[in-house]
Structure formats: C-alpha cells, structure tokens
C-alpha cells in the first residue's frame, strides 16, 4: 500500500497534535487534588514517615500522572531509604515529563553516584551546566557528589569474622 505525500503529511500532523495533547501540563495546571496530596506527602516526608509520604505521593500521581513533583519527591524518599536504583527510575519519570528539570537531573545524578555510575552522573552535570545560565545550586551539589564519589558501605570486622569450625573426631566403625 502506497501513501501519497499529502496523506503522510496529514498523518504526521495528527501525530504531532496527539503528542502535544499528551505533553507536560505546566505546574499551574496540575490537578488541585493532586497538589493537596503532594503537600500532604511533603509533611509526612519532613516527619520521616516515609511509608505515609510514599502513599500520598502515589495517590497524587493517581490523581494527575503528569505531576512531576510527585515523582521527584518519591525519588527523594527512595534515596533517604537507601534505594538509589528506585530513585533513578522516579527521576527518569520526572524527566520524561520535563527533560530540562534541573532538580530532577541533579537528583538523578546524585543517585547515579550512589550506585557507582559516576560517568552517567557526569553526563547529567554537563546537561545542567548547559541549562543553567550561571552556576546554580544543583550544579554545585552534583559536582560535589561526583567529587566525593560513591559511598562504599563499611562492613564491621565482627560481621566478617569466620565462624569457628568445630570438627568432630572421625567415627570408627567396629
């Protein structure tokens, strides 16, 4: 089946309109109920009630899946829980909504450093440098995290000590 150039142009125009209708809502257009749940989650996160915060942020996203701040705050909570891989995924969701979100790029870069993916974190830093006209706080914070490098968990000597082996005398059959 062959398509004529006008049919192709029409298809591309419809595709463009469809993708624009699914694009990011400006923060001012996020559903008010979603924002209320986001604020509730921020209160829980501030009180270190992470399970309640997660529930509120997820409910916020159920109300408006384009609320990128909910993804960013879910990522923050994941990092505080020591789950950088999960945080990276949440930051990725925020960046799908707004690819130039400097806070999401910096947070993802920090989580990447925690996972040991310093080269990828440097890519985020380079992107932040392009987006910030002057030096911004996110740029400085990510640069410091990269300079510090990944945190290697310290294992106590007690955890590494081998258990004593108790050997029994061989049993002799009579």
Coordinates of C-alpha atoms in Angstrom, one line a residue:
X1 CA 0.0 0.0 0.0
X2 CA 1.4 3.4 -1.0
X3 CA 0.6 6.6 0.8
X4 CA 0.6 9.9 -1.1
X5 CA 2.7 12.8 0.3
X6 CA -0.5 14.7 1.5
X7 CA -1.6 11.6 3.4
X8 CA 1.8 11.3 5.0
X9 CA 1.8 15.0 5.9
X10 CA -1.7 14.6 7.4
X11 CA -0.6 11.6 9.4
X12 CA 2.4 13.5 10.8
X13 CA 0.2 16.5 11.7
X14 CA -2.2 14.2 13.6
X15 CA 0.7 12.5 15.3
X16 CA 2.1 15.9 16.3
X17 CA -1.3 17.1 17.7
X18 CA -1.6 13.8 19.6
X19 CA 1.8 14.1 21.2
X20 CA 1.2 17.7 22.1
X21 CA -2.1 16.8 23.8
X22 CA -0.1 14.3 26.0
X23 CA 2.7 16.7 26.7
X24 CA 3.5 18.1 30.1
X25 CA 1.0 20.3 31.8
X26 CA 2.5 23.4 33.3
X27 CA 2.8 23.1 37.0
X28 CA 0.0 25.7 37.4
X29 CA -2.4 23.2 35.6
X30 CA -1.7 20.2 37.8
X31 CA -4.9 19.0 39.4
X32 CA -5.5 20.8 42.7
X33 CA -6.3 17.5 44.5
X34 CA -3.0 16.1 43.3
X35 CA -1.2 19.1 44.6
X36 CA -3.0 18.7 48.0
X37 CA -1.8 15.1 48.2
X38 CA 1.7 16.2 47.2
X39 CA 1.7 18.7 50.1
X40 CA 0.4 16.1 52.5
X41 CA 3.3 13.8 51.4
X42 CA 5.8 16.5 51.9
X43 CA 4.6 16.9 55.5
X44 CA 5.0 13.1 56.1
X45 CA 8.4 13.1 54.4
X46 CA 9.5 16.0 56.7
X47 CA 8.4 14.0 59.7
X48 CA 10.4 11.0 58.3
X49 CA 7.1 9.0 57.9
X50 CA 8.3 7.6 54.6
X51 CA 5.6 5.0 54.1
X52 CA 2.9 7.6 54.6
X53 CA 4.7 10.0 52.3
X54 CA 5.0 7.4 49.6
X55 CA 1.3 6.6 49.8
X56 CA 0.5 10.3 49.5
X57 CA 2.8 10.9 46.5
X58 CA 1.4 7.8 44.8
X59 CA -2.1 9.0 45.4
X60 CA -1.1 12.4 44.0
X61 CA 0.1 10.6 40.8
X62 CA -3.1 8.6 40.6
X63 CA -5.0 12.0 40.6
X64 CA -2.7 13.5 38.0
X65 CA 0.1 11.3 36.4
X66 CA 1.7 14.4 35.0
X67 CA 2.6 15.8 38.4
X68 CA 6.4 15.6 38.1
X69 CA 7.0 17.0 41.6
X70 CA 5.4 13.8 43.0
X71 CA 7.9 11.7 41.0
X72 CA 10.8 13.9 42.3
X73 CA 9.7 13.6 45.9
X74 CA 9.2 9.8 45.6
X75 CA 12.8 9.8 44.4
X76 CA 13.9 11.8 47.4
X77 CA 12.2 9.4 49.7
X78 CA 13.8 6.4 47.9
X79 CA 17.2 8.0 48.3
X80 CA 16.6 8.6 52.0
X81 CA 15.7 4.9 52.3
X82 CA 18.9 3.9 50.7
X83 CA 17.3 2.8 47.4
X84 CA 19.2 4.8 44.7
X85 CA 18.1 2.4 41.9
X86 CA 14.5 3.1 42.7
X87 CA 15.2 6.9 42.9
X88 CA 16.8 6.8 39.5
X89 CA 13.7 5.4 38.0
X90 CA 11.5 8.0 39.6
X91 CA 13.8 10.8 38.4
X92 CA 13.6 9.3 34.9
X93 CA 9.8 9.5 35.1
X94 CA 10.0 13.2 36.1
X95 CA 12.5 13.8 33.2
X96 CA 10.1 12.2 30.7
X97 CA 7.6 14.9 31.7
X98 CA 10.1 17.7 31.6
X99 CA 13.6 16.8 30.2
X100 CA 15.1 20.1 31.4
X101 CA 14.1 19.8 35.0
X102 CA 17.4 20.8 36.7
X103 CA 16.3 19.4 40.1
X104 CA 15.5 16.0 38.6
X105 CA 18.7 15.9 36.7
X106 CA 20.7 16.8 39.8
X107 CA 18.8 14.3 42.0
X108 CA 19.2 11.5 39.4
X109 CA 22.9 12.4 39.1
X110 CA 23.3 12.0 42.9
X111 CA 21.5 8.7 42.9
X112 CA 23.7 7.6 40.0
X113 CA 26.8 8.4 42.0
X114 CA 25.4 6.4 44.9
X115 CA 25.0 3.4 42.5
X116 CA 28.6 3.9 41.3
X117 CA 27.6 5.2 37.8
X118 CA 29.8 8.3 38.0
X119 CA 30.2 8.6 34.3
X120 CA 26.5 8.9 33.8
X121 CA 26.3 11.3 36.6
X122 CA 28.8 13.5 34.8
X123 CA 26.5 13.5 31.8
X124 CA 23.8 14.9 34.0
X125 CA 26.2 17.5 35.3
X126 CA 27.1 18.5 31.7
X127 CA 23.4 18.9 30.9
X128 CA 22.8 21.0 34.0
X129 CA 25.7 23.3 33.0
X130 CA 24.1 23.8 29.6
X131 CA 20.7 24.6 31.2
X132 CA 21.9 27.0 34.0
X133 CA 22.9 30.4 32.7
X134 CA 25.1 31.0 35.7
X135 CA 26.2 28.4 38.3
X136 CA 23.2 27.0 40.1
X137 CA 22.9 25.3 43.4
X138 CA 22.0 22.0 41.8
X139 CA 25.2 22.1 39.6
X140 CA 27.3 22.7 42.7
X141 CA 25.6 20.0 44.7
X142 CA 26.0 17.4 41.9
X143 CA 29.6 18.4 41.3
X144 CA 30.4 17.9 45.0
X145 CA 28.7 14.5 45.0
X146 CA 30.7 13.4 41.9
X147 CA 33.9 14.6 43.5
X148 CA 33.1 12.7 46.7
X149 CA 32.3 9.6 44.7
X150 CA 30.2 6.6 45.6
X151 CA 29.8 5.8 49.3
X152 CA 31.1 2.3 50.0
X153 CA 29.3 0.6 52.8
X154 CA 31.5 -0.2 55.8
X155 CA 31.4 -3.7 57.0
X156 CA 32.3 -4.2 60.6
X157 CA 35.1 -6.6 61.5
X158 CA 32.6 -8.6 63.6
X159 CA 30.5 -9.3 60.5
X160 CA 33.5 -10.6 58.6
X161 CA 34.9 -12.9 61.2
X162 CA 34.6 -16.5 60.2
X163 CA 32.7 -18.8 62.4
X164 CA 34.8 -21.3 64.3
X165 CA 34.8 -24.7 62.7
X166 CA 34.1 -27.4 65.2
X167 CA 35.4 -30.7 63.9
X168 CA 34.3 -34.0 65.3
X169 CA 36.6 -36.9 65.7
X170 CA 36.1 -39.4 62.9
X171 CA 33.7 -42.1 63.8
X172 CA 35.3 -45.5 63.8
X173 CA 33.1 -48.4 62.7
X174 CA 33.6 -51.6 64.8

